[in-house]
Coordinates of C-alpha atoms and ligand atoms in Angstrom, one line a residue:
Chain H
M19 CA 0.0 0.0 0.0
S20 CA 1.6 3.2 -1.2
A21 CA 1.8 6.4 0.9
L22 CA -0.8 8.9 -0.1
P23 CA -0.1 11.2 -2.9
V24 CA -0.6 14.9 -2.5
A25 CA -4.2 15.2 -3.7
A26 CA -5.0 16.6 -7.1
P27 CA -8.7 16.9 -6.4
R28 CA -11.4 17.6 -8.9
A29 CA -11.9 20.8 -6.9
A30 CA -9.1 22.3 -8.9
L31 CA -11.1 22.1 -12.1
S32 CA -14.2 24.0 -11.2
P33 CA -14.2 24.9 -7.5
L34 CA -17.3 26.0 -5.6
V35 CA -15.1 28.3 -3.5
R36 CA -11.4 29.1 -3.8
L37 CA -9.1 30.8 -1.3
A38 CA -6.1 32.3 -3.0
A39 CA -3.1 33.6 -1.0
V40 CA -5.3 34.5 1.9
N41 CA -3.7 36.3 4.8
K42 CA -5.5 37.1 8.0
V43 CA -4.0 39.3 10.6
F44 CA -6.1 40.2 13.7
S45 CA -6.0 43.7 15.1
N46 CA -3.9 42.5 18.1
G47 CA -1.1 41.5 15.6
T48 CA -1.8 37.8 15.6
V49 CA -1.1 36.3 12.2
A50 CA -3.9 33.7 12.0
L51 CA -3.4 32.7 8.4
K52 CA -0.5 33.2 6.0
A53 CA -0.7 32.5 2.2
M54 CA -3.5 30.1 2.6
D55 CA -4.6 28.4 -0.7
L56 CA -7.6 26.1 -0.8
A57 CA -10.1 25.0 -3.4
V58 CA -13.2 23.1 -2.6
G59 CA -15.3 21.3 -5.2
D60 CA -18.7 19.8 -5.6
N61 CA -19.8 17.0 -3.3
E62 CA -16.4 16.9 -1.5
F63 CA -16.1 15.9 2.1
L64 CA -13.1 18.0 3.2
S65 CA -11.6 17.9 6.6
L66 CA -9.3 20.6 8.1
L67 CA -7.0 18.9 10.5
G68 CA -4.4 20.7 12.7
P69 CA -3.2 21.7 16.1
S70 CA -5.1 24.1 18.3
G71 CA -4.7 27.7 17.2
C72 CA -3.6 26.9 13.6
G73 CA -6.5 28.9 12.2
K74 CA -9.1 26.3 11.3
S75 CA -12.0 28.2 12.7
T76 CA -10.7 31.4 11.1
V77 CA -10.8 29.7 7.7
L78 CA -14.4 28.6 8.2
R79 CA -15.4 32.1 9.4
L80 CA -13.8 33.8 6.4
I81 CA -15.5 31.4 4.0
S82 CA -18.8 32.1 5.6
G83 CA -18.3 35.8 5.3
L84 CA -17.9 36.5 9.0
G85 CA -14.9 38.7 9.0
E86 CA -12.7 40.1 6.2
V87 CA -9.5 38.8 4.8
S88 CA -6.5 41.0 5.4
S89 CA -5.2 40.2 1.9
G90 CA -5.7 37.6 -0.8
S91 CA -9.1 36.6 -2.1
I92 CA -12.0 34.3 -1.6
D93 CA -13.9 33.6 -4.8
W94 CA -17.2 31.9 -5.5
P95 CA -16.7 31.3 -9.2
R96 CA -20.2 29.9 -9.8
A97 CA -22.3 32.0 -7.3
G98 CA -24.2 35.0 -8.3
T99 CA -24.1 38.2 -6.2
D100 CA -26.8 39.8 -4.2
A101 CA -27.9 43.5 -4.2
T102 CA -24.9 44.5 -2.0
G103 CA -22.4 42.8 -4.2
E104 CA -21.9 40.0 -1.7
P105 CA -21.6 36.5 -3.2
Q106 CA -24.6 34.3 -2.6
R107 CA -22.8 31.6 -0.8
D108 CA -25.7 29.3 0.0
L109 CA -24.0 27.8 3.0
S110 CA -24.8 26.7 6.5
F111 CA -22.5 26.8 9.6
V112 CA -22.6 24.4 12.5
F113 CA -20.7 26.1 15.3
Q114 CA -18.6 24.2 17.8
E115 CA -21.3 24.9 20.5
P116 CA -25.0 24.1 19.6
T117 CA -25.8 27.8 19.7
L118 CA -29.5 27.4 20.2
M119 CA -31.9 30.1 21.3
P120 CA -32.8 28.9 24.9
W121 CA -36.2 30.7 24.8
A122 CA -37.3 28.8 21.6
T123 CA -38.5 25.3 21.1
V124 CA -36.6 22.8 18.9
L125 CA -39.1 23.6 16.1
D126 CA -38.6 27.3 16.4
N127 CA -34.9 27.0 16.5
V128 CA -34.8 24.9 13.4
V129 CA -37.3 27.1 11.6
L130 CA -35.2 30.2 12.2
P131 CA -33.1 30.4 9.0
L132 CA -36.3 30.0 6.9
R133 CA -38.1 32.6 9.0
L134 CA -35.2 35.1 8.4
A135 CA -35.4 34.3 4.7
G136 CA -39.1 35.1 4.7
V137 CA -40.3 31.6 3.7
A138 CA -44.1 31.3 4.1
K139 CA -45.2 29.9 7.4
T140 CA -46.8 26.6 6.4
E141 CA -43.9 25.8 4.1
R142 CA -41.2 26.6 6.6
I143 CA -42.8 24.5 9.3
E144 CA -43.2 21.6 7.0
R145 CA -39.5 21.9 6.0
A146 CA -38.3 22.2 9.6
R147 CA -40.2 19.1 10.6
E148 CA -38.6 17.3 7.8
A149 CA -35.1 18.4 8.9
I150 CA -35.9 17.3 12.5
R151 CA -36.9 13.9 11.1
L152 CA -33.6 13.7 9.3
V153 CA -31.7 13.9 12.6
H154 CA -34.1 11.6 14.3
L155 CA -35.5 14.1 16.7
D156 CA -39.2 13.8 15.8
G157 CA -41.3 13.9 18.9
F158 CA -39.1 16.6 20.4
E159 CA -40.3 19.5 18.3
G160 CA -41.9 21.2 21.3
A161 CA -39.0 20.6 23.7
Y162 CA -36.8 23.4 24.9
P163 CA -33.0 23.2 24.5
R164 CA -32.5 22.7 28.3
E165 CA -34.5 19.6 28.1
L166 CA -32.2 18.0 25.7
S167 CA -28.9 16.1 26.1
G168 CA -25.7 17.5 24.6
G169 CA -25.9 15.1 21.6
M170 CA -29.5 16.0 21.0
K171 CA -28.7 19.7 21.0
M172 CA -26.0 19.2 18.5
R173 CA -28.5 17.4 16.3
V174 CA -30.9 20.3 16.5
S175 CA -28.0 22.5 15.4
I176 CA -27.4 20.2 12.5
A177 CA -31.1 20.2 11.6
R178 CA -31.1 24.0 11.6
A179 CA -28.1 23.9 9.2
L180 CA -29.9 21.4 6.9
V181 CA -33.2 23.2 6.7
T182 CA -32.1 25.7 4.1
R183 CA -30.8 22.9 1.9
P184 CA -27.4 24.5 1.5
K185 CA -24.8 23.7 -1.1
I186 CA -22.0 23.9 1.4
L187 CA -22.1 22.8 5.1
L188 CA -19.3 24.2 7.3
M189 CA -18.8 22.3 10.6
D190 CA -16.5 23.5 13.3
E191 CA -15.6 20.5 15.6
P192 CA -19.3 19.7 15.9
F193 CA -18.8 16.5 17.8
A194 CA -15.8 17.5 20.0
A195 CA -17.7 17.5 23.2
L196 CA -19.5 14.2 22.8
D197 CA -18.8 10.7 24.0
E198 CA -17.4 8.2 21.6
I199 CA -20.6 6.2 21.0
T200 CA -22.7 9.3 20.3
R201 CA -19.9 10.7 18.1
F202 CA -19.7 7.5 16.0
K203 CA -23.4 7.5 15.6
L204 CA -23.5 11.1 14.5
N205 CA -20.5 10.4 12.2
N206 CA -22.6 7.7 10.5
D207 CA -25.7 9.9 10.3
L208 CA -23.7 12.7 8.8
L209 CA -22.1 10.5 6.2
E210 CA -25.4 9.1 5.2
L211 CA -26.9 12.6 4.9
W212 CA -23.9 13.8 2.9
Q213 CA -24.4 10.9 0.4
S214 CA -28.1 11.4 0.0
Q215 CA -28.1 15.2 -0.1
K216 CA -25.1 15.7 -2.4
W217 CA -23.6 18.6 -0.4
T218 CA -20.1 19.8 0.0
V219 CA -18.9 19.5 3.6
I220 CA -16.0 21.4 5.1
F221 CA -15.3 19.7 8.5
V222 CA -12.9 21.0 11.2
T223 CA -11.6 18.4 13.6
H224 CA -8.8 17.7 16.0
S225 CA -9.2 14.0 15.5
V226 CA -7.2 12.0 13.0
F227 CA -9.6 9.1 13.3
E228 CA -12.7 11.1 12.7
S229 CA -11.2 12.9 9.7
V230 CA -10.1 9.7 8.0
Y231 CA -13.4 8.0 8.7
L232 CA -15.4 10.9 7.1
S233 CA -13.5 12.6 4.5
N234 CA -12.4 12.1 0.9
R235 CA -9.7 14.8 1.4
I236 CA -7.8 16.0 4.4
V237 CA -6.0 19.3 4.6
V238 CA -3.4 19.2 7.3
M239 CA -2.6 22.7 8.7
A240 CA 0.4 24.0 10.6
A241 CA 0.3 26.7 13.1
R242 CA 2.1 30.0 13.7
P243 CA 1.4 31.2 11.1
G244 CA -1.6 29.1 10.1
R245 CA -1.1 27.6 6.6
V246 CA -1.7 24.4 4.6
F247 CA 1.0 21.9 5.4
S248 CA -0.1 19.0 3.3
E249 CA -3.1 17.4 1.5
L250 CA -4.1 13.8 1.7
A251 CA -6.6 12.0 -0.5
I252 CA -8.6 9.3 1.4
D253 CA -9.6 7.1 -1.5
A254 CA -11.6 4.4 0.5
P255 CA -15.0 4.0 -1.1
Y256 CA -18.3 5.0 0.4
P257 CA -20.5 4.0 2.1
R258 CA -18.2 3.6 5.0
D259 CA -19.4 1.9 8.2
E260 CA -18.1 0.0 11.2
S261 CA -16.4 -2.6 9.1
F262 CA -14.3 0.3 7.6
R263 CA -13.5 1.6 11.0
T264 CA -11.9 -1.8 12.0
S265 CA -10.2 -2.5 8.6
A266 CA -6.5 -2.6 8.0
R267 CA -6.9 0.1 5.3
Y268 CA -8.4 2.5 7.8
A269 CA -5.6 1.8 10.3
E270 CA -3.0 2.5 7.5
L271 CA -4.7 5.7 6.5
C272 CA -4.8 6.9 10.1
R273 CA -1.1 6.1 10.5
V274 CA -0.2 8.1 7.4
T275 CA -2.4 11.0 8.5
S276 CA -1.0 11.0 12.0
E277 CA 2.5 11.1 10.6
S278 CA 1.6 14.1 8.5
L279 CA 0.0 15.8 11.5
R280 CA 3.0 15.1 13.6
K281 CA 5.3 16.7 11.0
A282 CA 3.0 19.7 10.8
M283 CA 3.2 20.1 14.6
A284 CA 7.0 19.8 14.6
Q285 CA 7.3 22.7 12.2
Chain G
M20 CA -29.3 5.3 10.6
S21 CA -30.1 1.8 9.2
A22 CA -33.4 1.4 7.5
G23 CA -36.0 -0.8 9.2
T24 CA -35.0 -0.5 12.9
R25 CA -35.1 3.2 13.8
D26 CA -32.9 3.5 16.8
R27 CA -34.6 6.0 19.1
D28 CA -32.3 6.2 22.0
D29 CA -34.1 9.2 23.4
T30 CA -37.4 8.7 25.3
A31 CA -40.0 11.4 25.3
P32 CA -40.0 13.5 28.4
V33 CA -42.3 12.4 31.3
F34 CA -43.9 14.9 33.6
V35 CA -44.8 13.8 37.1
Q36 CA -47.2 16.0 39.2
E37 CA -46.1 16.9 42.7
P38 CA -48.6 16.1 45.4
K39 CA -50.7 19.1 46.4
V40 CA -52.3 20.2 49.7
L41 CA -55.2 22.7 49.4
G42 CA -54.0 23.4 45.9
I43 CA -50.5 24.3 46.9
P44 CA -47.5 22.2 46.0
R45 CA -46.2 20.4 49.1
S46 CA -42.7 21.8 48.8
A47 CA -44.1 25.4 48.9
I48 CA -45.9 24.9 52.2
P49 CA -42.9 25.7 54.6
K50 CA -42.3 28.8 52.5
I51 CA -45.8 30.0 53.4
L52 CA -46.1 28.6 56.9
M53 CA -42.8 29.8 58.4
P54 CA -43.2 33.6 57.6
L55 CA -46.8 33.4 58.7
A56 CA -45.8 31.9 62.1
I57 CA -43.2 34.6 62.6
G58 CA -45.7 37.3 61.8
I59 CA -48.3 35.9 64.2
V60 CA -45.7 35.6 67.0
T61 CA -44.6 39.2 66.4
L62 CA -48.2 40.5 66.6
I63 CA -48.8 38.7 69.9
A64 CA -45.6 40.0 71.3
W65 CA -46.5 43.6 70.2
D66 CA -49.9 43.2 71.8
A67 CA -48.4 41.8 75.0
V68 CA -45.9 44.6 75.3
V69 CA -48.6 47.2 75.0
R70 CA -50.9 45.6 77.5
I71 CA -48.3 44.6 80.1
N72 CA -46.7 48.1 80.1
N73 CA -50.0 49.9 79.8
I74 CA -48.6 52.0 77.0
P75 CA -51.2 54.7 76.0
Y76 CA -52.6 54.4 72.5
Y77 CA -51.3 57.8 71.4
I78 CA -47.7 56.5 72.0
L79 CA -47.9 53.0 70.7
P80 CA -51.3 51.5 69.7
G81 CA -51.8 47.8 69.9
P82 CA -52.2 45.7 66.7
L83 CA -56.0 45.3 67.4
L84 CA -56.5 49.1 67.6
V85 CA -54.5 49.6 64.4
G86 CA -56.7 47.0 62.7
E87 CA -59.8 48.7 64.0
T88 CA -58.6 52.1 62.7
L89 CA -57.9 50.6 59.4
I90 CA -61.5 49.6 59.1
K91 CA -63.0 52.7 60.8
D92 CA -60.9 55.1 58.7
W93 CA -61.3 53.1 55.4
G94 CA -63.4 55.9 54.0
T95 CA -60.4 58.4 54.2
L96 CA -57.6 55.9 53.6
Y97 CA -59.0 54.1 50.6
P98 CA -59.2 57.2 48.3
S99 CA -55.6 58.0 49.3
L100 CA -54.6 54.4 48.5
V101 CA -56.1 54.7 45.1
I102 CA -54.3 57.9 44.4
T103 CA -50.9 56.4 45.5
L104 CA -51.6 53.4 43.3
Q105 CA -52.5 55.6 40.3
I106 CA -49.4 57.6 40.6
M107 CA -47.3 54.5 40.9
G108 CA -49.0 52.8 38.0
A109 CA -48.6 55.8 35.7
A110 CA -45.0 56.3 36.7
L111 CA -44.2 52.7 36.2
T112 CA -45.9 52.6 32.8
V113 CA -44.0 55.6 31.6
A114 CA -40.8 54.3 33.0
V115 CA -41.2 50.9 31.2
L116 CA -42.2 52.6 27.9
G117 CA -39.4 55.2 28.1
G118 CA -36.8 52.8 29.5
V119 CA -37.3 50.1 26.9
T120 CA -37.5 52.6 24.0
L121 CA -34.3 54.3 25.1
A122 CA -32.6 51.0 25.7
V123 CA -33.5 49.9 22.2
M124 CA -32.2 53.1 20.8
F125 CA -29.0 52.7 22.8
S126 CA -28.5 49.2 21.3
L127 CA -29.1 50.4 17.8
S128 CA -26.8 53.4 18.0
K129 CA -23.6 53.7 20.0
W130 CA -23.8 57.5 19.5
V131 CA -27.2 57.8 21.2
E132 CA -25.9 55.7 24.1
L133 CA -22.7 57.7 24.4
S134 CA -24.7 61.0 24.4
F135 CA -27.5 60.1 26.8
F136 CA -26.3 57.5 29.2
P137 CA -24.4 59.9 31.5
Y138 CA -27.6 61.9 32.0
A139 CA -29.5 58.9 32.9
V140 CA -26.8 58.2 35.5
I141 CA -27.1 61.7 36.8
L142 CA -30.8 61.3 37.2
Q143 CA -30.2 58.1 39.1
V144 CA -27.5 59.2 41.5
T145 CA -29.1 62.5 42.6
P146 CA -31.3 61.7 45.6
I147 CA -35.0 62.1 44.8
V148 CA -35.6 64.0 48.1
A149 CA -33.2 66.7 46.8
I150 CA -34.9 67.0 43.4
A151 CA -38.5 66.8 44.6
P152 CA -38.9 70.3 46.1
L153 CA -37.8 71.8 42.8
I154 CA -40.1 69.7 40.8
L155 CA -42.9 70.7 43.2
I156 CA -42.2 74.3 42.6
Y157 CA -42.1 74.2 38.8
V158 CA -44.9 71.8 38.2
D159 CA -48.2 73.2 39.3
D160 CA -50.3 70.0 39.1
M161 CA -49.5 68.1 42.3
R162 CA -50.3 64.7 40.9
L163 CA -48.1 65.3 37.8
A164 CA -45.2 66.4 40.1
L165 CA -45.5 63.2 42.2
L166 CA -45.7 61.2 39.0
I167 CA -42.5 62.8 37.7
C168 CA -40.7 62.0 41.0
A169 CA -41.8 58.4 41.0
W170 CA -40.8 58.1 37.3
I171 CA -37.3 59.4 37.9
V172 CA -36.5 56.6 40.4
A173 CA -38.3 53.9 38.5
F174 CA -36.8 54.7 35.1
F175 CA -33.1 53.9 35.7
P176 CA -33.3 50.2 36.7
I177 CA -35.5 49.5 33.6
L178 CA -33.1 51.4 31.3
S179 CA -29.9 50.0 32.6
N180 CA -31.1 46.4 32.9
T181 CA -32.7 46.4 29.5
T182 CA -29.6 47.9 27.9
L183 CA -27.4 45.2 29.5
G184 CA -29.8 42.5 28.4
L185 CA -30.0 43.7 24.8
N186 CA -26.2 43.7 24.6
S187 CA -25.8 40.3 26.2
A188 CA -27.3 38.2 23.4
D189 CA -24.9 35.3 22.7
H190 CA -22.2 36.3 20.3
N191 CA -22.4 33.0 18.3
L192 CA -26.2 33.5 17.9
R193 CA -25.5 37.0 16.6
N194 CA -23.1 35.6 14.0
L195 CA -25.7 33.1 13.1
F196 CA -28.3 35.8 12.5
Q197 CA -25.7 37.7 10.4
L198 CA -25.0 34.5 8.4
Y199 CA -28.6 34.0 7.5
G200 CA -28.9 37.7 6.5
A201 CA -31.2 38.9 9.3
T202 CA -32.3 42.5 9.1
R203 CA -31.8 44.7 12.1
T204 CA -35.5 44.5 13.0
Q205 CA -35.4 40.7 12.8
E206 CA -32.3 40.7 15.0
L207 CA -34.0 43.0 17.5
F208 CA -37.3 41.1 17.8
L209 CA -36.1 37.5 17.4
L210 CA -32.7 37.7 19.2
R211 CA -32.0 40.8 21.3
L212 CA -35.4 41.4 22.9
P213 CA -35.9 37.8 24.0
A214 CA -32.3 37.7 25.3
A215 CA -33.0 40.9 27.3
M216 CA -36.3 39.6 28.8
P217 CA -34.8 38.2 32.1
F218 CA -32.8 41.4 32.6
F219 CA -35.8 43.6 31.9
L220 CA -38.1 41.6 34.3
G221 CA -35.4 41.9 37.0
G222 CA -35.3 45.6 36.4
L223 CA -39.1 45.8 36.5
R224 CA -39.2 44.2 39.9
I225 CA -36.8 46.7 41.3
A226 CA -38.6 49.6 39.6
G227 CA -41.9 48.5 41.0
G228 CA -40.7 49.0 44.6
L229 CA -38.8 52.2 43.7
S230 CA -41.8 53.8 42.1
L231 CA -43.7 53.4 45.4
I232 CA -40.8 54.8 47.3
G233 CA -40.6 57.7 44.8
A234 CA -44.3 58.5 45.1
V235 CA -44.2 58.4 48.9
V236 CA -41.0 60.4 49.3
A237 CA -42.2 63.1 46.9
E238 CA -45.4 63.5 48.8
F239 CA -43.5 63.9 52.0
A240 CA -41.4 66.6 50.4
A241 CA -44.6 68.3 49.4
G242 CA -45.7 68.3 53.0
T243 CA -49.3 69.1 53.9
A244 CA -49.3 71.7 51.2
G245 CA -50.4 69.1 48.7
A246 CA -53.9 68.9 50.1
G247 CA -55.9 65.7 49.6
S248 CA -53.3 63.4 48.1
G249 CA -52.0 59.9 48.7
L250 CA -51.1 57.7 51.6
A251 CA -48.0 59.6 52.6
Y252 CA -50.1 62.7 53.0
R253 CA -52.4 60.8 55.4
I254 CA -49.4 59.8 57.5
L255 CA -48.2 63.5 57.7
E256 CA -51.7 64.7 58.5
A257 CA -52.3 62.1 61.2
G258 CA -48.9 62.9 62.6
Y259 CA -49.9 66.6 63.1
R260 CA -53.0 65.5 64.9
L261 CA -51.1 62.9 67.0
N262 CA -53.5 60.2 65.5
I263 CA -50.9 57.5 65.9
P264 CA -53.2 54.5 65.1
R265 CA -54.0 56.1 61.8
M266 CA -50.3 56.6 61.0
F267 CA -49.8 52.9 61.6
A268 CA -52.8 52.0 59.5
A269 CA -51.6 54.1 56.5
L270 CA -48.1 52.7 57.0
I271 CA -49.5 49.2 56.8
L272 CA -51.3 50.0 53.6
I273 CA -48.1 51.3 52.0
S274 CA -46.2 48.1 53.1
L275 CA -49.0 45.9 51.8
T276 CA -48.9 47.8 48.5
G277 CA -45.2 47.2 48.2
I278 CA -45.5 43.5 49.0
C279 CA -48.2 43.1 46.4
I280 CA -46.2 44.8 43.7
F281 CA -43.2 42.6 44.5
M282 CA -45.3 39.5 44.4
I283 CA -47.0 40.4 41.2
F284 CA -43.8 41.0 39.4
T285 CA -42.1 38.0 40.9
A286 CA -45.0 35.9 39.6
L287 CA -44.8 37.6 36.2
Q288 CA -41.1 36.9 36.0
H289 CA -41.7 33.3 36.9
F290 CA -44.5 32.9 34.4
V291 CA -42.6 34.4 31.5
L292 CA -39.3 32.7 32.1
R293 CA -40.4 29.3 33.5
K294 CA -39.8 27.4 30.2
W295 CA -36.3 28.4 29.6
H296 CA -34.4 30.7 31.9
E297 CA -32.1 29.3 34.7
S298 CA -33.6 31.6 37.3
A299 CA -37.2 30.2 36.9
V300 CA -36.6 26.7 35.7
K301 CA -37.1 24.0 38.3
R302 CA -33.8 22.0 38.4
E303 CA -34.1 18.3 38.9
N304 CA -30.4 17.7 39.5
Ligands
ATP412 N1 -10.9 37.6 17.3 C1 -9.6 37.3 17.4 N2 -8.7 38.3 17.8 C2 -7.4 38.0 17.9 N3 -6.8 36.8 17.6 C3 -7.7 35.8 17.3 C4 -9.1 36.0 17.1 N4 -9.6 34.8 16.8 C5 -8.6 34.0 16.7 N5 -7.4 34.6 17.0 C6 -6.1 33.9 16.9 O1 -5.9 33.3 15.6 C7 -5.3 32.1 15.7 C8 -6.2 31.0 15.0 O2 -7.4 30.9 15.8 P1 -8.5 29.9 15.4 O3 -9.6 30.1 16.3 O4 -8.8 29.9 13.9 O5 -7.8 28.5 15.7 P2 -8.3 27.0 15.6 O6 -7.4 26.3 14.6 O7 -9.7 27.0 15.3 O8 -8.0 26.4 17.0 P3 -8.9 25.4 17.9 O9 -8.6 24.1 17.3 O10 -8.3 25.5 19.2 O11 -10.3 25.8 17.8 C9 -5.1 31.8 17.2 O12 -3.7 32.1 17.5 C10 -5.9 32.8 17.9 O13 -5.3 33.3 19.1
MG413 MG1 -11.5 26.5 16.5

């Protein structure tokens, strides 16, 4: 089994979003990203892997339009622009914390993006219920966030991201605070949704095992300043399930990825 | 997420009713009985002190005499109570409307906040007894003057609490609203105002008590010049006539008013927040 080649992904041909020589310097002088290049294509499952503080969250926030790049550019070659000249990104963001409104029920939380977009009432409730079903929370529409477990709150947050049927889903360590069993279960749920919904997912994680299990491409980042250290193609076929998790191929891929991460951290 | 067997690891919530005695949850009974017992013991002790020492009623009337006066003088006391309540209610309403409106303006524009907040603080830190005589001079209508005094003290807790609440909406939630292209109005009504609710209600509870204090203090500042006014006027008037039992009776009415307001706003706070806010939710672990 050969070591993994530096990926030459289909993203390069016609990317959904492309970061070119992006620098991000915060006002306190921290250089969060330096000369960051990244292209993300259709139906990719891309993981950003790297040590704490290497700028993974910063990349997601910049892609989503929260915050400005200091220099360089973020292009959306195939997206139109809205009235203010902003690209129509058509994305959803799952933050590291569930970020639910505590005063609103599960249904009201999930409906929020549609409500903000001015979707008609009956339609938006219909669609929110469907999203809640997708994450297996039907029966909890009327519950308040405080009545839910950590994993259930995370699923509400995922349902809220799905409800707009986005082209791109950004996920910032969404399962970091969960126990292994729940995490595996949500990993499987996510993979299944990804395959059925044909999205692009950009997934941030600290975990080598998680990134290998989920992604078809891993971008390993190095810190101080944050930059791309290497790219790995994970060519194992989907659907992936528990048998993949225990296979020799998986172990090998994890070993190679760990090695790359170790080198990135030694930089 | 295998087809066929849908693994539902989460069971629907189950609600168990707490046993009730006379319609009151059992756990709430000590909360009612204990203060009641203390109150009765105090009344008995008061009565005993008056009887044993033979204290004349124009120095310290016993509780029974005070009760009797309350009933006998109801014809004079009740209209005063209504006036005090009206002044309070009006002051509180204006304070809520003004305080919330100004707080919303503060949250929408940093410039408005920078320009006006210091003056709100000045209003708050200047003692109302010091301002009241001036207001009484410049405002001819006695009721209106009292209302302004009560408003001044009730206004600030509403303004400062609501401002704090509007600004304390979760930062990630704000990003989320921005991401989904929320307008300012949407952000205000769907995010900032609900987030401010617990703070506002806390401010309202303080403002309720303060508006009573403001109304009473201003009336004292007016002295007996302000003929035929609220409960404080009755206390002053009875004091000049050495009608000590009536002073006590009016005092008790003022205290009862304060207690009622506190209880009403506490209940309101509980009712509005019971579903979601830590302060009102019943913890089970
Ligand atoms: N608002 C900010 N102001 C100043 N510096 C910031 C800000 N946000 C992030 N940084 C800095 O930018 C760098 C990258 O931060 P970022 O949050 O992107 O890291 P990360 O890779 O997501 O880390 P983690 O895995 O711990 O979440 C860090 O050094 C951090 O201190
Ligand atoms: Mg992060």
